[in-house]
Coordinates of C-alpha atoms in Angstrom, one line a residue:
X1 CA 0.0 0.0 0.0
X2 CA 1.2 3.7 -0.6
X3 CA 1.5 6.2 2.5
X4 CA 0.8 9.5 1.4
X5 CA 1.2 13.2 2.3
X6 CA 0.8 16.2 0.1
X7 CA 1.7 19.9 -0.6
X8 CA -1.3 21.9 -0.3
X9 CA -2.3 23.7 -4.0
X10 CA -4.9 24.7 -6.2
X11 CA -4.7 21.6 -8.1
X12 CA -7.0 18.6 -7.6
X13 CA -5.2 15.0 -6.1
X14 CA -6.4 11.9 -5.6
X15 CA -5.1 9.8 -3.1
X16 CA -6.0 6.6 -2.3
X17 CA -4.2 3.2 -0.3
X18 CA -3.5 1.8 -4.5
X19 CA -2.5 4.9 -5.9
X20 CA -2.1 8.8 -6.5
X21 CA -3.0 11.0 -9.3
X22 CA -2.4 14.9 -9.0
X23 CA -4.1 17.3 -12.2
X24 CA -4.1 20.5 -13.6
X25 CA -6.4 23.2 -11.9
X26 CA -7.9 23.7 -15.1
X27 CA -10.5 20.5 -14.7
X28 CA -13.5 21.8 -12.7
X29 CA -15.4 20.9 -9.6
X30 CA -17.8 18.5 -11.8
X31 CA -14.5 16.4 -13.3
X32 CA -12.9 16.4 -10.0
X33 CA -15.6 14.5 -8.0
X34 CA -15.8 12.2 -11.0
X35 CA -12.1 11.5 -10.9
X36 CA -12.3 10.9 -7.0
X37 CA -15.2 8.6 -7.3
X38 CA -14.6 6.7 -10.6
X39 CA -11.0 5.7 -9.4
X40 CA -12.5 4.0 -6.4
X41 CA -12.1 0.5 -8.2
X42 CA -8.7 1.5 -10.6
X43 CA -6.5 4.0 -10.6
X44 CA -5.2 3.2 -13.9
X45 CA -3.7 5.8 -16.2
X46 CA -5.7 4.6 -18.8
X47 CA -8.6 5.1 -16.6
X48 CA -8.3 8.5 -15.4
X49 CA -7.3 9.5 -19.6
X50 CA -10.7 8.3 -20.1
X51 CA -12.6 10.0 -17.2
X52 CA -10.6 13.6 -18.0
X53 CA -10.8 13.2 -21.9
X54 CA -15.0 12.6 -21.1
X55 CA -14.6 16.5 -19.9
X56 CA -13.0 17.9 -22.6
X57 CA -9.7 17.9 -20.9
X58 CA -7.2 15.9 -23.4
X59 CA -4.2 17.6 -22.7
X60 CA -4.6 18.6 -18.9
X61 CA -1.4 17.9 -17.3
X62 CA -1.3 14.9 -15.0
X63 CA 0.6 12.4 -13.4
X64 CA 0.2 9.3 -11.3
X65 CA 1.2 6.3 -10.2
X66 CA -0.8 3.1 -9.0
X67 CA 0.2 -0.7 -7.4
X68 CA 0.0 -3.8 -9.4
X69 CA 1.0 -7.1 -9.3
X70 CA 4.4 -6.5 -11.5
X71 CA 5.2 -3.2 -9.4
X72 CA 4.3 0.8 -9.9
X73 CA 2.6 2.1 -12.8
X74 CA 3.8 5.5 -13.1
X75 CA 2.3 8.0 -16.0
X76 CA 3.2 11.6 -16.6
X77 CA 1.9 14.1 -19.2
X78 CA 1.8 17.9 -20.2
X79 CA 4.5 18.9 -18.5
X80 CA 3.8 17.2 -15.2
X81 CA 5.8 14.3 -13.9
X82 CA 6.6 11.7 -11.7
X83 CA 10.4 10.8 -9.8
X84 CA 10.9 7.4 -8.6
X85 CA 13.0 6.2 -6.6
X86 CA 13.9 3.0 -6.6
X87 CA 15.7 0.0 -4.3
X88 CA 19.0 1.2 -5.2
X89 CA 18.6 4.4 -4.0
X90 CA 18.5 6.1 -8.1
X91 CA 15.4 8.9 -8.6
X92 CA 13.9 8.0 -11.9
X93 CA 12.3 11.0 -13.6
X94 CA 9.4 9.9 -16.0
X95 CA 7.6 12.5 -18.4
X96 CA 8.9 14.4 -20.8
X97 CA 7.7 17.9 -20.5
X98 CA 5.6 17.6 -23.9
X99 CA 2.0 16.8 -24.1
X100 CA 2.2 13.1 -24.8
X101 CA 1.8 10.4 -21.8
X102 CA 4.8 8.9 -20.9
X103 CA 4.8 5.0 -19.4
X104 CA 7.2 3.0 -17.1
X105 CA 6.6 0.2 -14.7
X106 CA 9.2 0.3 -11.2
X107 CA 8.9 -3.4 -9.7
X108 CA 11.2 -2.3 -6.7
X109 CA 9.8 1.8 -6.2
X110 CA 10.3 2.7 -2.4
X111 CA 9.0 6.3 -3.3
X112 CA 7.4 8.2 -5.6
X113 CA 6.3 12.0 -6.3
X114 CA 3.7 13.1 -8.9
X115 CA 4.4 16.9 -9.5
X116 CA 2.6 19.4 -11.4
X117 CA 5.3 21.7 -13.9
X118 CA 7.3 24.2 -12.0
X119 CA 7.2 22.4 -8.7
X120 CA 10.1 20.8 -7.1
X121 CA 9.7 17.7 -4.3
X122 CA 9.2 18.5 -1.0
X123 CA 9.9 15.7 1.0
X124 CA 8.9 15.2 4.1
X125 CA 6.6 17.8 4.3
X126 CA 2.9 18.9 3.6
X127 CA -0.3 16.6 5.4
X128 CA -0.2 13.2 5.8
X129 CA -4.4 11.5 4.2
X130 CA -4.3 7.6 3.7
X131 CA -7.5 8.8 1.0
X132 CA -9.3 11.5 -0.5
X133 CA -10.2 14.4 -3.1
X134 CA -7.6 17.5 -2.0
X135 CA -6.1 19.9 -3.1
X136 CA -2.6 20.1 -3.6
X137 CA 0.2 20.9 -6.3
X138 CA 2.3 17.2 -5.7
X139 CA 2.0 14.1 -3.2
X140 CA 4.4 12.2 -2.4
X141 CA 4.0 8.5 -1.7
X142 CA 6.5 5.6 0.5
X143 CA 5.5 2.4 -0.6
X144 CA 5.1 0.0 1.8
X145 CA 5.2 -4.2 1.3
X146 CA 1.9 -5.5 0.9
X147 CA 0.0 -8.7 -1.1
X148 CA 0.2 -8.1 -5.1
X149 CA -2.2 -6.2 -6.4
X150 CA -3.6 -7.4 -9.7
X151 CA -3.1 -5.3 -12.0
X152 CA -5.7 -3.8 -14.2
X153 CA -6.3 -4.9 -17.7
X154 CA -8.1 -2.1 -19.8
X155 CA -7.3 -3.1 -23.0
X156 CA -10.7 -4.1 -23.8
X157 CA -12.3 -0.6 -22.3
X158 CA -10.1 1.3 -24.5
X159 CA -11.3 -0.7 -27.7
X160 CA -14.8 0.1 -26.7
X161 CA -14.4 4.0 -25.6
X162 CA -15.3 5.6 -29.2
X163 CA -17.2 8.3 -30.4
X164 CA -20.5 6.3 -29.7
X165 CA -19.6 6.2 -26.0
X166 CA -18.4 9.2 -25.3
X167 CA -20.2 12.2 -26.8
X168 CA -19.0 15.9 -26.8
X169 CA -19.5 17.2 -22.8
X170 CA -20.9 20.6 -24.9
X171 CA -23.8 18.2 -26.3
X172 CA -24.5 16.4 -22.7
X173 CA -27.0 17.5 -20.2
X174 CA -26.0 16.8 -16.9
X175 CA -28.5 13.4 -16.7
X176 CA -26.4 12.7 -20.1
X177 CA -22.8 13.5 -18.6
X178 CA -23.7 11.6 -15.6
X179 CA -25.1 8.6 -17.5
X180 CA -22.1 8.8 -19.6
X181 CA -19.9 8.9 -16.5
X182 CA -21.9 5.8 -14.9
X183 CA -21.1 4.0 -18.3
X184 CA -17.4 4.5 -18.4
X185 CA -17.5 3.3 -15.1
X186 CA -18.9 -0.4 -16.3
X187 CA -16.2 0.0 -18.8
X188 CA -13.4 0.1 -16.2
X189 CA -15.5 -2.8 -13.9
X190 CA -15.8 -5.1 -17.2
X191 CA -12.0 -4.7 -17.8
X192 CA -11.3 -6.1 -14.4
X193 CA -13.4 -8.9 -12.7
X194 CA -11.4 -8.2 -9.4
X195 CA -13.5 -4.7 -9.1
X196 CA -17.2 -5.7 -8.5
X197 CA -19.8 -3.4 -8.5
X198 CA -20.7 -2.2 -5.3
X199 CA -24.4 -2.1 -3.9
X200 CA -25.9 1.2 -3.8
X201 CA -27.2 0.6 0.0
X202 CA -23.9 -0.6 1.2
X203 CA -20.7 1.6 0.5
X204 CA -17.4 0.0 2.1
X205 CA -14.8 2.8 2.7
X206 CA -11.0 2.8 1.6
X207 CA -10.1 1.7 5.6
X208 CA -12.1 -1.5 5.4
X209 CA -14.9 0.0 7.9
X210 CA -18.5 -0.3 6.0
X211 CA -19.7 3.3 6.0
X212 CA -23.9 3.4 7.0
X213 CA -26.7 4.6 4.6
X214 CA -27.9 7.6 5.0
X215 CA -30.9 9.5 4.1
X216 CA -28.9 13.1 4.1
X217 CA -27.0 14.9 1.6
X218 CA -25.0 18.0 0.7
X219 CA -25.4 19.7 -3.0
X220 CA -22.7 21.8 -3.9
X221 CA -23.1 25.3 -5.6
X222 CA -21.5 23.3 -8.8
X223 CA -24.4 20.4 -8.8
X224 CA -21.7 18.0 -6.8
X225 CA -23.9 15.8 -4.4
X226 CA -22.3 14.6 -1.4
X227 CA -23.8 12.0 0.9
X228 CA -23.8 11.7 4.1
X229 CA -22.8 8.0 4.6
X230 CA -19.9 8.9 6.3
X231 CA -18.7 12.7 7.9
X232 CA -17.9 15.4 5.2
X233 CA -15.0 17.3 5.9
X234 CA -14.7 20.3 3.9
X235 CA -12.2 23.4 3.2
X236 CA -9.3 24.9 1.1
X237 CA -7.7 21.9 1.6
X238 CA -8.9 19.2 3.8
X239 CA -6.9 16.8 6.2
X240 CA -8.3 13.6 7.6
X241 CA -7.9 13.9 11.3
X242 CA -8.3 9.7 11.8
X243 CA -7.5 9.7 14.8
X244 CA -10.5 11.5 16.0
X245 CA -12.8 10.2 13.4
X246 CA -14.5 7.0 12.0
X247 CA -15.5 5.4 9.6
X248 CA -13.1 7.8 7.1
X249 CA -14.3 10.9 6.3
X250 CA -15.0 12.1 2.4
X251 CA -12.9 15.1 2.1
X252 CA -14.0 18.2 0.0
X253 CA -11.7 21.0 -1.7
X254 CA -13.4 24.7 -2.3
X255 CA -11.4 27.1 -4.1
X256 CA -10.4 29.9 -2.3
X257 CA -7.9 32.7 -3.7
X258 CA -8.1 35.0 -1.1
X259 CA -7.8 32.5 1.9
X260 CA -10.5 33.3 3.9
X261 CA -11.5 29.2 4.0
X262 CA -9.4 27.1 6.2
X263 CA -7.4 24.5 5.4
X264 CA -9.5 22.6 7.2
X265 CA -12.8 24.2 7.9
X266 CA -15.6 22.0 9.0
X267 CA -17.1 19.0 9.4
X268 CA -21.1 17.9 8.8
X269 CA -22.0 14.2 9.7
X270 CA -25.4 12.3 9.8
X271 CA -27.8 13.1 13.0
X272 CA -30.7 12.1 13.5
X273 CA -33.1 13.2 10.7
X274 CA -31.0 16.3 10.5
X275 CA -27.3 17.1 9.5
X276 CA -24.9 18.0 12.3
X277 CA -22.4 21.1 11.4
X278 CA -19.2 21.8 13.2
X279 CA -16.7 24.4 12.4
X280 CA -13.5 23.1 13.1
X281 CA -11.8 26.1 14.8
X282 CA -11.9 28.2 11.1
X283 CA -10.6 31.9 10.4
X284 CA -13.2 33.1 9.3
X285 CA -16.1 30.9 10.4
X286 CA -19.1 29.5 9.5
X287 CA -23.0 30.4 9.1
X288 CA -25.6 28.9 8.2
X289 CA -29.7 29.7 7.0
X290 CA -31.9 27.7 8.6
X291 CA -35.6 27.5 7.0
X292 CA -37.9 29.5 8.8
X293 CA -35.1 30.9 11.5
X294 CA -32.9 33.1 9.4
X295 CA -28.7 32.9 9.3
X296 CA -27.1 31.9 12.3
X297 CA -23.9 32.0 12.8
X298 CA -21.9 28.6 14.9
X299 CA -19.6 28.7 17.3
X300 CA -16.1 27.2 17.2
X301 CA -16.0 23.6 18.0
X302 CA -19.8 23.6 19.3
X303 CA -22.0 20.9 16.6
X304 CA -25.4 22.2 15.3
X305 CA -28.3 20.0 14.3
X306 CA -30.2 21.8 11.0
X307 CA -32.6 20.3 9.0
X308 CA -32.9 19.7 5.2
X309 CA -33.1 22.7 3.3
X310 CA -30.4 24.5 5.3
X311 CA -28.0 26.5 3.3
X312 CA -24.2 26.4 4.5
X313 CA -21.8 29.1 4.1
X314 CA -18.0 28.7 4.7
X315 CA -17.0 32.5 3.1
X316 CA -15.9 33.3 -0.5
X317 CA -19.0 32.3 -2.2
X318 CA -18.3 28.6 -1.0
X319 CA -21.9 26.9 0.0
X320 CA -23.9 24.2 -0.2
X321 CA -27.0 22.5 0.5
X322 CA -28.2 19.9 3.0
X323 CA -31.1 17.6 1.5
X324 CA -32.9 14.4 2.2
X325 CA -32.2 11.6 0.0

């Protein structure tokens, strides 16, 4: 498995126990959660081509690199890149500063960084997440022995991705990109028998702790919906405190250029037929509008119960929406 930290940055990351993936800030909120969620099974470069060439978003720099059963797959393009180093100690750079994806395999990789251009490792530094959707600029990732991975075999979805499949995201409603999204991710599924389908009443988080159903969710300002199966944690660029917290909380990433979110600004979990907000000790704070009682602003550290239909504000135009399922 891969232990990972990353620099904080306005670029989107995925990090997960089987891999890491870091891409250009030009992809939007909508690609982003689509990325997080459609990697759960593979984190395939193949995968995540597909998934980012759905949105428009062919030449998008990215890199990442993911465990299989022969070692890391490590993929680099438009200008981002990738070192490696491996069990003799030598830092392999892969991608070529061009547009086109560059391949290698590493059976014997003790660590790897996926960088966007212009950024140089930090090591050592940065915020340690075992998984989630952050934002950052690199991550950096020890890998530690584990059982072989079996590596994913796409070949077959990359036969069947053609213009058919895939229609312009211009032409696409958002049932349509959704569908679409939902049928790239049977593509990825088919292509490897070891990813089964998970049932839609009984998620099973990254940690190996089943998350519970629940009949709460948040909508994003950008149409993202967010359930509340296990706690939200949401900010400029979100930790996972694990110690404090379980099962494994999602983690959401809201723009901020003029820093009034926190890094790591608050938390809403499941109550009892109502959300529970907490701001986590943030700057600036957080408020929420409550049908029927006006905005209210919360105390640091003290949770609030609200009910569906409240509207949550964390400053710079970030809020969203807590519903019923």
């Amino acid at each position: 498995m891969l232990t990972s930290r990353y620099i904080a940055g306005e670029a989107a990351a995925v990090i997960r126990p089987g891999g890491i993936a870091v891409v250009g800030p030009e992809i939007g909120d909508d690609a982003a959660s689509v990325l997080w969620h459609k990697t759960e099974r593979t984190m395939a470069s193949e995968a995540i081509e597909v998934i980012l060439k759905h949105f428009g978003h062919d030449f998008v720099p990215f890199a990442s690199a993911a465990l299989g059963a022969d070692g890391l797959h490590v993929a680099a393009r438009g200008g981002a890149r990738a070192e490696v180093q491996d069990g003799a100690g030598v830092v392999h750079i892969v991608g070529d500063g061009a547009g086109q994806l560059v391949k290698r395999v590493f059976p014997d990789a003790l660590r790897v960084t996926v960088l966007l251009p212009e950024h140089t490792p930090r090591l050592g530094e940065g915020w340690q997440v075992e998984s989630g959707l952050v934002g950052a600029s690199q991550v950096t990732s020890f890998v530690e022995p584990t059982a072989a991975v079996e590596a994913t075999e796409i070949d077959d979805l990359l036969d069947d991705l053609d213009a058919t499949v895939i229609a312009s995201p211009a032409s696409l409603s958002r049932s349509d990109d959704i569908a679409d999204v939902e049928l790239i991710s049977e593509l990825v599924a088919a292509a490897n028998p070891h990813f089964e389908r998970e049932s839609a009443d009984l998620a099973t988080s990254s940690n190996g702790n089943e998350a519970t159903s629940s009949p709460y969710k948040l909508v994003l300002g950008s149409g993202i919906v967010v359930e509340l199966d296990r706690p939200v944690i949401v900010g400029r660029a979100p930790i996972d405190p694990r110690s404090e917290y379980a099962p494994q909380p999602h983690l959401v990433a809201f723009d901020s250029p003029g820093r009034g979110i926190s890094r790591t600004h608050a938390m809403i979990e499941q109550g009892i037929n109502c959300a529970v907000v907490t701001d986590l000790n943030s700057t600036n704070g957080v408020e929420v509008l409550i049908p029927g009682r006006g905005k209210q602003r919360l105390a640091a550290g003290v949770p609030l119960s609200v009910p569906a239909g409240t509207v949550v504000d964390i400053g710079e135009g970030a809020t969203f929406l807590v519903q019923e399922v």
